[in-house]
Amino acid sequence: MSDTRENIVDKAEELIRTKGYNAFSYGDIAGVLHIRNAAIHYYFPSKADLGVSVVDREIDKIASSREEWGDLPGNVQLRKVVERFYGSHRRGWICLNGSLTPDFLTLPDPLQKRVKEMCEVILDWMTESLEKGRKDGTLAFAGEAESRALLVISSLLSSLLLSRVLGKEVFTRMLDQLLKDIECAPDR
Amino acid sequence: MSDTRENIVDKAEELIRTKGYNAFSYGDIAGVLHIRNAAIHYYFPSKADLGVSVVDREIDKIASSREEWGDLPGNVQLRKVVERFYGSHRRGWICLNGSLTPDFLTLPDPLQKRVKEMCEVILDWMTESLEKGRKDGTLAFAGEAESRALLVISSLLSSLLLSRVLGKEVFTRMLDQLLKDIECAPDR
DNA sequence: TTGTTTACTTACTAGTAAGTAAGTAGTTTT
DNA sequence: AAAACTACTTACTTACTAGTAAGTAAACAA
């Protein structure tokens, strides 16, 4: 993949995660990369193509992390995910899910499909990690793992959204409480 | 308030909660109300003014519900809120919070201010309801009420977002689990 | 050396956005 | 009866938006 192509996807991801899909334009990307709008159309004929590339890359990233961390205990897997959200929070970025699901109905069909796929992959992964944690004794929670996974994903997604509006300390409060709720041997 | 004015705010709220603030235009509203774009500018000189009106009305609605339900037990207050989310879910609408916080950085200043205010009001109300529920013995949860309120708000907000993408059964799953987690005497 | 592909730029189109200025029909006030 | 106000419409401007067509300089391939 050429540098320019990758830089475009990088910038598109940043813009989606700060301003939202409907609020950024090819001009925003062209401006900072010092290229022309048409150069972006050369790599990504339509804005939908660019959006799809951003989401596809995220799906790939999730798949590699899942593989890389597969052997770790359930609670450590969860903490790794939480760590990644800390990274996003530090940069002031929300997650792709938190940015794209509110705009879902306005997204072009192929992009909707990828967003759905991404959601399913995340849910499946989180469900597996929680199940593993319950089995290996590092996590404890009531109910089905998938329902719990949905609630955990909620908290992660919303912690980035709400902390942007209510102040950054909200982020830590939420994720601290989340881990206390579900971890078996909380460090003190 | 004139009919036209109220109809415009109604439609704007619907559009914000289905397509998002940056994805709707005065034309969308004018089309269904059979008026001209300029008629909307007559009542709301700028799009920001219209957005502010939508959020202000929501803040007022929250204040009246809070007053109306103030004497109910904590768990009933919570269930009233959950019921309202069921209503939104049935119509396919997300909540104003879930729609406006992702776009927060793109919103004009006065609208950002109102969104923040709305978030604070919701958090304060939910915190109070949870505290009351813990005192009156209808709710049980670990940690501070405000942290718990943040997580409950998360789940409500995200249940609308995620069910839109993953399928409507996700909504019930999430809210059922949420209530089981926190209610003292779950009905069976 | 010629032809082709890559990675763009320049210059453009067509559509849509918010917003404004001036006009008007009907109602209310003086 | 005249003046003023209300609730709009018509007609317009300015500023983007995504997207396209044609051209070009440099690298590469036959």
Coordinates of C-alpha atoms (C1' of nucleotides) in Angstrom, one line a residue:
Chain A
M1 CA 0.0 0.0 0.0
S2 CA 1.4 3.4 -1.0
D3 CA 2.1 6.0 1.6
T4 CA -0.4 8.4 0.2
R5 CA -3.2 5.8 0.3
E6 CA -2.4 4.9 3.9
N7 CA -2.2 8.5 4.9
I8 CA -5.6 9.1 3.4
V9 CA -7.1 6.2 5.4
D10 CA -5.4 7.4 8.5
K11 CA -6.7 10.9 8.2
A12 CA -10.2 9.6 7.3
E13 CA -10.3 7.5 10.4
E14 CA -9.2 10.5 12.5
L15 CA -11.9 12.7 11.0
I16 CA -14.6 10.0 11.4
R17 CA -13.6 9.6 15.0
T18 CA -13.5 13.3 15.8
K19 CA -16.1 14.9 13.6
G20 CA -18.2 12.0 12.2
Y21 CA -18.7 10.6 8.7
N22 CA -21.1 13.2 7.5
A23 CA -19.1 16.1 8.8
F24 CA -15.9 15.6 7.0
S25 CA -15.1 16.2 3.3
Y26 CA -12.4 15.2 0.9
G27 CA -11.2 18.8 1.2
D28 CA -10.4 18.3 4.9
I29 CA -8.1 15.4 4.0
A30 CA -6.6 17.1 0.9
G31 CA -5.8 20.2 3.0
V32 CA -3.6 18.5 5.6
L33 CA -2.0 16.0 3.3
H34 CA -1.2 18.8 0.7
I35 CA -2.7 17.0 -2.2
R36 CA -5.8 17.7 -4.3
N37 CA -9.3 16.4 -3.8
A38 CA -9.0 14.4 -7.1
A39 CA -6.0 12.5 -5.7
I40 CA -8.3 11.1 -3.0
H41 CA -10.8 10.1 -5.7
Y42 CA -8.0 8.4 -7.5
Y43 CA -7.6 5.9 -4.6
F44 CA -11.2 6.0 -3.4
P45 CA -13.7 6.8 -6.2
S46 CA -16.5 7.5 -3.7
K47 CA -16.6 8.6 -0.1
A48 CA -18.3 5.3 0.6
D49 CA -15.2 3.4 -0.6
L50 CA -13.1 5.4 1.8
G51 CA -15.4 4.7 4.7
V52 CA -15.4 1.0 3.8
S53 CA -11.5 1.0 3.8
V54 CA -11.5 2.6 7.3
V55 CA -13.9 0.0 8.7
D56 CA -12.3 -2.9 6.9
R57 CA -8.9 -1.9 8.4
E58 CA -10.4 -1.8 11.9
I59 CA -12.0 -5.3 11.4
D60 CA -8.5 -6.6 10.4
K61 CA -7.0 -4.9 13.5
I62 CA -9.5 -6.5 15.7
A63 CA -8.9 -9.9 14.2
S64 CA -5.1 -9.7 14.8
S65 CA -5.5 -8.5 18.4
R66 CA -7.9 -11.3 19.0
E67 CA -5.4 -13.8 17.7
E68 CA -2.4 -12.2 19.5
W69 CA -4.2 -12.1 22.8
G70 CA -6.1 -15.3 22.5
D71 CA -4.0 -17.3 25.1
L72 CA -4.2 -14.6 27.8
P73 CA -6.6 -15.0 30.8
G74 CA -10.1 -13.5 30.3
N75 CA -9.5 -10.5 32.6
V76 CA -6.2 -9.6 30.9
Q77 CA -7.9 -9.7 27.5
L78 CA -10.5 -7.3 28.8
R79 CA -7.8 -5.0 30.3
K80 CA -6.0 -5.0 27.0
V81 CA -9.2 -3.7 25.3
V82 CA -9.7 -1.2 28.0
E83 CA -6.1 0.0 27.6
R84 CA -6.9 0.6 23.9
F85 CA -9.8 2.8 24.9
Y86 CA -7.5 4.8 27.2
G87 CA -5.4 5.5 24.1
S88 CA -8.4 6.8 22.2
H89 CA -9.4 8.9 25.1
R90 CA -6.0 10.5 25.4
R91 CA -6.2 11.6 21.7
G92 CA -9.8 12.8 22.1
W93 CA -11.1 10.2 19.6
I94 CA -14.3 8.2 20.0
C95 CA -14.5 4.7 18.7
L96 CA -15.6 3.8 15.2
N97 CA -18.7 2.2 16.6
G98 CA -19.7 5.2 18.6
S99 CA -19.2 7.4 15.6
L100 CA -20.8 5.3 12.9
T101 CA -23.8 3.7 14.5
P102 CA -25.6 7.0 15.2
D103 CA -25.2 7.9 11.5
F104 CA -26.1 4.3 10.5
L105 CA -29.3 5.2 8.5
T106 CA -27.5 7.8 6.4
L107 CA -24.6 5.5 5.4
P108 CA -24.4 4.1 1.9
D109 CA -25.3 0.4 1.8
P110 CA -21.8 -1.2 1.5
L111 CA -20.7 0.9 4.5
Q112 CA -23.7 -0.1 6.6
K113 CA -22.7 -3.7 5.8
R114 CA -19.2 -3.2 7.1
V115 CA -20.3 -1.4 10.2
K116 CA -22.7 -4.3 11.0
E117 CA -19.9 -6.7 10.4
M118 CA -17.6 -4.8 12.7
C119 CA -20.2 -4.7 15.5
E120 CA -20.7 -8.5 15.2
V121 CA -17.0 -9.2 15.3
I122 CA -16.5 -7.0 18.4
L123 CA -19.5 -8.6 20.1
D124 CA -18.3 -12.1 19.3
W125 CA -14.8 -11.3 20.6
M126 CA -16.0 -9.7 23.8
T127 CA -18.4 -12.6 24.4
E128 CA -15.6 -15.1 24.0
S129 CA -13.2 -13.2 26.3
L130 CA -15.9 -12.9 29.0
E131 CA -16.7 -16.6 28.8
K132 CA -13.1 -17.4 29.1
G133 CA -12.7 -15.2 32.1
R134 CA -15.6 -16.8 33.8
K135 CA -14.1 -20.2 33.1
D136 CA -10.6 -19.4 34.2
G137 CA -11.9 -17.6 37.3
T138 CA -10.6 -14.1 36.6
L139 CA -14.0 -12.7 35.8
A140 CA -17.4 -13.0 37.5
F141 CA -20.8 -11.8 36.3
A142 CA -24.4 -12.8 36.2
G143 CA -26.4 -13.8 33.1
E144 CA -25.3 -14.8 29.7
A145 CA -21.9 -13.8 28.4
E146 CA -23.3 -12.2 25.3
S147 CA -25.7 -10.0 27.3
R148 CA -22.8 -9.0 29.5
A149 CA -20.6 -8.4 26.5
L150 CA -23.2 -6.0 25.1
L151 CA -23.2 -4.0 28.4
V152 CA -19.4 -3.9 28.5
I153 CA -19.2 -2.7 24.9
S154 CA -21.8 0.0 25.9
S155 CA -19.7 1.2 28.7
L156 CA -16.6 1.4 26.6
L157 CA -18.3 3.2 23.8
S158 CA -20.2 5.6 26.0
S159 CA -17.2 6.4 28.2
L160 CA -15.6 8.1 25.2
L161 CA -18.8 9.9 24.2
L162 CA -19.8 11.1 27.7
S163 CA -16.3 12.1 28.8
R164 CA -16.1 14.4 25.8
V165 CA -19.1 16.3 27.0
L166 CA -19.0 15.9 30.8
G167 CA -15.2 16.1 31.3
K168 CA -12.4 13.7 31.1
E169 CA -12.6 12.5 34.7
V170 CA -15.9 10.8 33.8
F171 CA -13.9 8.4 31.6
T172 CA -11.8 7.0 34.5
R173 CA -14.8 6.8 36.8
M174 CA -16.8 4.7 34.3
L175 CA -14.0 2.3 33.4
D176 CA -12.9 1.8 37.0
Q177 CA -16.4 0.9 38.0
L178 CA -16.8 -1.4 35.0
L179 CA -13.7 -3.4 36.0
K180 CA -14.6 -3.5 39.7
D181 CA -18.0 -4.9 38.7
I182 CA -16.6 -7.7 36.7
E183 CA -13.1 -8.6 37.9
C184 CA -12.7 -11.3 40.4
A185 CA -9.5 -10.2 42.1
P186 CA -9.4 -6.4 42.0
D187 CA -6.0 -5.1 42.7
R188 CA -5.8 -2.7 45.5
Chain B
M1 CA -46.2 28.7 20.3
S2 CA -47.6 28.5 16.8
D3 CA -48.4 25.2 15.1
T4 CA -45.8 25.7 12.4
R5 CA -43.1 26.5 14.9
E6 CA -43.9 23.4 17.0
N7 CA -44.1 21.2 13.9
I8 CA -40.6 22.4 12.8
V9 CA -39.1 21.5 16.2
D10 CA -40.9 18.1 16.1
K11 CA -39.6 17.3 12.7
A12 CA -36.1 18.6 13.6
E13 CA -36.0 16.3 16.6
E14 CA -37.1 13.3 14.6
L15 CA -34.4 14.1 12.0
I16 CA -31.7 14.5 14.6
R17 CA -32.7 11.3 16.2
T18 CA -32.8 9.3 13.0
K19 CA -30.2 10.8 10.7
G20 CA -28.1 13.1 13.0
Y21 CA -27.6 16.8 13.2
N22 CA -25.1 17.1 10.3
A23 CA -27.2 14.9 8.0
F24 CA -30.4 16.9 7.9
S25 CA -31.2 20.1 6.1
Y26 CA -33.9 22.7 6.2
G27 CA -35.1 21.2 2.9
D28 CA -35.9 17.9 4.7
I29 CA -38.2 19.7 7.1
A30 CA -39.7 22.1 4.5
G31 CA -40.5 19.1 2.2
V32 CA -42.7 17.2 4.7
L33 CA -44.3 20.3 6.3
H34 CA -45.1 21.8 2.8
I35 CA -43.5 25.1 3.6
R36 CA -40.5 26.8 2.1
N37 CA -37.0 26.8 3.5
A38 CA -37.2 30.5 4.3
A39 CA -40.2 29.8 6.5
I40 CA -37.9 27.8 8.8
H41 CA -35.4 30.6 8.8
Y42 CA -38.2 32.9 9.9
Y43 CA -38.6 31.0 13.1
F44 CA -35.0 29.8 13.4
P45 CA -32.6 32.2 11.8
S46 CA -29.8 29.6 11.9
K47 CA -29.6 25.9 12.1
A48 CA -28.0 26.3 15.5
D49 CA -31.1 28.1 16.8
L50 CA -33.2 25.1 15.7
G51 CA -30.9 22.7 17.4
V52 CA -30.9 24.7 20.6
S53 CA -34.7 24.7 20.6
V54 CA -34.8 20.9 20.2
V55 CA -32.4 20.4 23.1
D56 CA -34.0 23.0 25.3
R57 CA -37.4 21.3 24.9
E58 CA -35.8 18.0 25.9
I59 CA -34.3 19.6 29.0
D60 CA -37.7 21.0 29.9
K61 CA -39.3 17.5 29.4
I62 CA -36.7 15.9 31.7
A63 CA -37.4 18.5 34.4
S64 CA -41.2 17.9 34.3
S65 CA -40.8 14.1 34.4
R66 CA -38.4 14.4 37.3
E67 CA -40.9 16.5 39.2
E68 CA -43.8 14.3 38.2
W69 CA -42.0 11.0 39.3
G70 CA -40.1 12.4 42.2
D71 CA -42.2 10.6 44.9
L72 CA -42.0 7.2 43.3
P73 CA -39.7 4.5 44.6
G74 CA -36.2 4.4 43.0
N75 CA -36.8 1.3 40.9
V76 CA -40.1 2.6 39.6
Q77 CA -38.4 5.9 38.5
L78 CA -35.8 3.8 36.7
R79 CA -38.4 1.7 35.1
K80 CA -40.2 4.8 33.9
V81 CA -37.1 5.9 32.2
V82 CA -36.5 2.5 30.6
E83 CA -40.1 2.6 29.4
R84 CA -39.4 5.8 27.6
F85 CA -36.5 4.2 25.9
Y86 CA -38.8 1.4 24.8
G87 CA -40.9 4.0 23.1
S88 CA -37.9 5.4 21.2
H89 CA -36.8 2.0 20.2
R90 CA -40.3 1.2 18.8
R91 CA -40.1 4.3 16.6
G92 CA -36.5 3.5 15.5
W93 CA -35.2 6.7 17.2
I94 CA -32.0 7.0 19.1
C95 CA -31.8 9.4 22.1
L96 CA -30.7 13.0 21.7
N97 CA -27.6 12.2 23.7
G98 CA -26.6 9.3 21.5
S99 CA -27.1 11.4 18.4
L100 CA -25.5 14.7 19.5
T101 CA -22.5 13.6 21.6
P102 CA -20.7 11.9 18.7
D103 CA -21.1 15.1 16.6
F104 CA -20.2 17.3 19.7
L105 CA -17.0 18.8 18.2
T106 CA -18.8 19.9 15.0
L107 CA -21.7 21.6 16.8
P108 CA -21.9 25.4 17.1
D109 CA -21.0 26.8 20.5
P110 CA -24.5 27.5 21.9
L111 CA -25.6 24.1 20.9
Q112 CA -22.6 22.5 22.6
K113 CA -23.5 24.3 25.7
R114 CA -27.1 23.0 25.7
V115 CA -25.9 19.4 25.0
K116 CA -23.6 19.6 27.9
E117 CA -26.4 21.0 30.1
M118 CA -28.7 18.2 29.0
C119 CA -26.1 15.6 29.9
E120 CA -25.6 17.1 33.3
V121 CA -29.3 17.2 34.0
I122 CA -29.7 13.5 33.0
L123 CA -26.8 12.4 35.1
D124 CA -28.0 14.3 38.1
W125 CA -31.5 12.9 37.8
M126 CA -30.3 9.3 37.3
T127 CA -27.9 9.7 40.2
E128 CA -30.7 10.9 42.5
S129 CA -33.0 8.1 41.4
L130 CA -30.4 5.4 42.1
E131 CA -29.5 6.9 45.5
K132 CA -33.2 6.9 46.4
G133 CA -33.6 3.3 45.2
R134 CA -30.7 2.2 47.3
K135 CA -32.1 4.0 50.4
D136 CA -35.7 2.7 49.9
G137 CA -34.4 -0.8 49.3
T138 CA -35.6 -1.3 45.7
L139 CA -32.2 -1.1 44.1
A140 CA -28.8 -2.5 45.0
F141 CA -25.5 -1.8 43.4
A142 CA -21.8 -1.4 44.3
G143 CA -19.9 1.9 44.3
E144 CA -21.0 5.5 44.1
A145 CA -24.4 6.3 42.7
E146 CA -22.9 8.7 40.2
S147 CA -20.6 6.1 38.7
R148 CA -23.5 3.7 38.5
A149 CA -25.7 6.4 36.9
L150 CA -23.0 6.8 34.2
L151 CA -23.1 3.1 33.5
V152 CA -26.9 3.0 33.4
I153 CA -27.0 5.9 31.0
S154 CA -24.4 4.2 28.9
S155 CA -26.5 1.1 28.6
L156 CA -29.7 3.0 27.7
L157 CA -27.9 5.1 25.1
S158 CA -26.1 2.2 23.6
S159 CA -29.1 -0.1 23.5
L160 CA -30.7 2.1 21.0
L161 CA -27.5 2.4 18.9
L162 CA -26.5 -1.2 18.9
S163 CA -29.9 -2.6 18.4
R164 CA -30.2 -0.5 15.2
V165 CA -27.2 -2.3 13.8
L166 CA -27.3 -5.7 15.4
G167 CA -31.0 -6.3 15.4
K168 CA -33.9 -5.3 17.7
E169 CA -33.7 -8.3 20.0
V170 CA -30.4 -6.8 21.3
F171 CA -32.4 -4.0 22.8
T172 CA -34.4 -6.2 25.1
R173 CA -31.4 -8.4 26.0
M174 CA -29.5 -5.4 27.2
L175 CA -32.3 -3.7 29.2
D176 CA -33.4 -7.0 30.8
Q177 CA -29.9 -7.6 32.0
L178 CA -29.5 -4.0 33.1
L179 CA -32.6 -4.3 35.4
K180 CA -31.6 -7.7 36.7
D181 CA -28.3 -6.3 37.7
I182 CA -29.6 -3.5 39.7
E183 CA -33.2 -4.3 40.9
C184 CA -33.6 -5.8 44.4
A185 CA -36.8 -7.9 43.9
P186 CA -36.7 -8.9 40.2
D187 CA -40.2 -10.1 39.1
R188 CA -40.3 -13.7 37.9
Chain C
dT1 C1' 13.3 3.7 -27.8
dT2 C1' 8.6 3.3 -27.6
dG3 C1' 4.5 2.3 -25.1
dT4 C1' 2.2 1.7 -20.9
dT5 C1' 1.2 2.3 -16.3
dT6 C1' 1.3 5.0 -11.9
dA7 C1' 0.3 8.8 -9.3
dC8 C1' -1.2 12.4 -9.5
dT9 C1' -2.9 17.9 -11.0
dT10 C1' -5.9 21.2 -13.3
dA11 C1' -10.2 22.5 -14.4
dC12 C1' -14.6 21.6 -14.4
dT13 C1' -19.9 20.1 -13.5
dA14 C1' -24.0 19.5 -11.1
dG15 C1' -26.1 19.4 -6.9
dT16 C1' -27.1 21.0 -2.3
dA17 C1' -26.2 23.7 1.9
dA18 C1' -27.3 27.7 4.9
dG19 C1' -28.7 32.1 4.8
dT20 C1' -30.7 36.8 3.1
dA21 C1' -33.5 40.5 1.0
dA22 C1' -37.5 42.0 -0.7
dG23 C1' -42.2 41.4 -1.4
dT24 C1' -47.2 40.1 0.0
dA25 C1' -51.7 38.6 1.9
dG26 C1' -54.1 38.7 6.0
dT27 C1' -54.7 40.2 10.7
dT28 C1' -54.4 43.4 14.4
dT29 C1' -53.6 47.9 16.4
dT30 C1' -54.2 52.8 16.6
Chain D
dA1 C1' -59.1 54.2 7.5
dA2 C1' -54.2 54.0 8.0
dA3 C1' -50.2 51.9 10.0
dA4 C1' -48.0 48.1 11.6
dC5 C1' -47.2 43.6 12.6
dT6 C1' -47.4 38.4 11.6
dA7 C1' -46.4 34.6 8.9
dC8 C1' -45.0 33.5 5.4
dT9 C1' -43.2 33.1 -0.2
dT10 C1' -40.2 34.2 -4.2
dA11 C1' -36.0 34.7 -5.8
dC12 C1' -31.5 35.0 -4.9
dT13 C1' -26.3 34.6 -3.2
dT14 C1' -22.4 32.4 -1.5
dA15 C1' -20.0 28.5 -0.2
dC16 C1' -19.3 24.0 -0.2
dT17 C1' -20.0 19.0 -1.7
dA18 C1' -18.9 14.7 -4.3
dG19 C1' -17.5 13.4 -8.4
dT20 C1' -15.5 13.5 -13.4
dA21 C1' -12.6 14.3 -17.6
dA22 C1' -8.6 15.3 -19.5
dG23 C1' -3.9 16.2 -19.1
dT24 C1' 1.0 15.3 -17.4
dA25 C1' 5.6 14.0 -15.5
dA26 C1' 8.1 10.3 -14.0
dA27 C1' 8.9 5.4 -13.5
dC28 C1' 8.8 1.0 -15.6
dA29 C1' 8.3 -2.7 -19.3
dA30 C1' 8.8 -4.6 -24.0

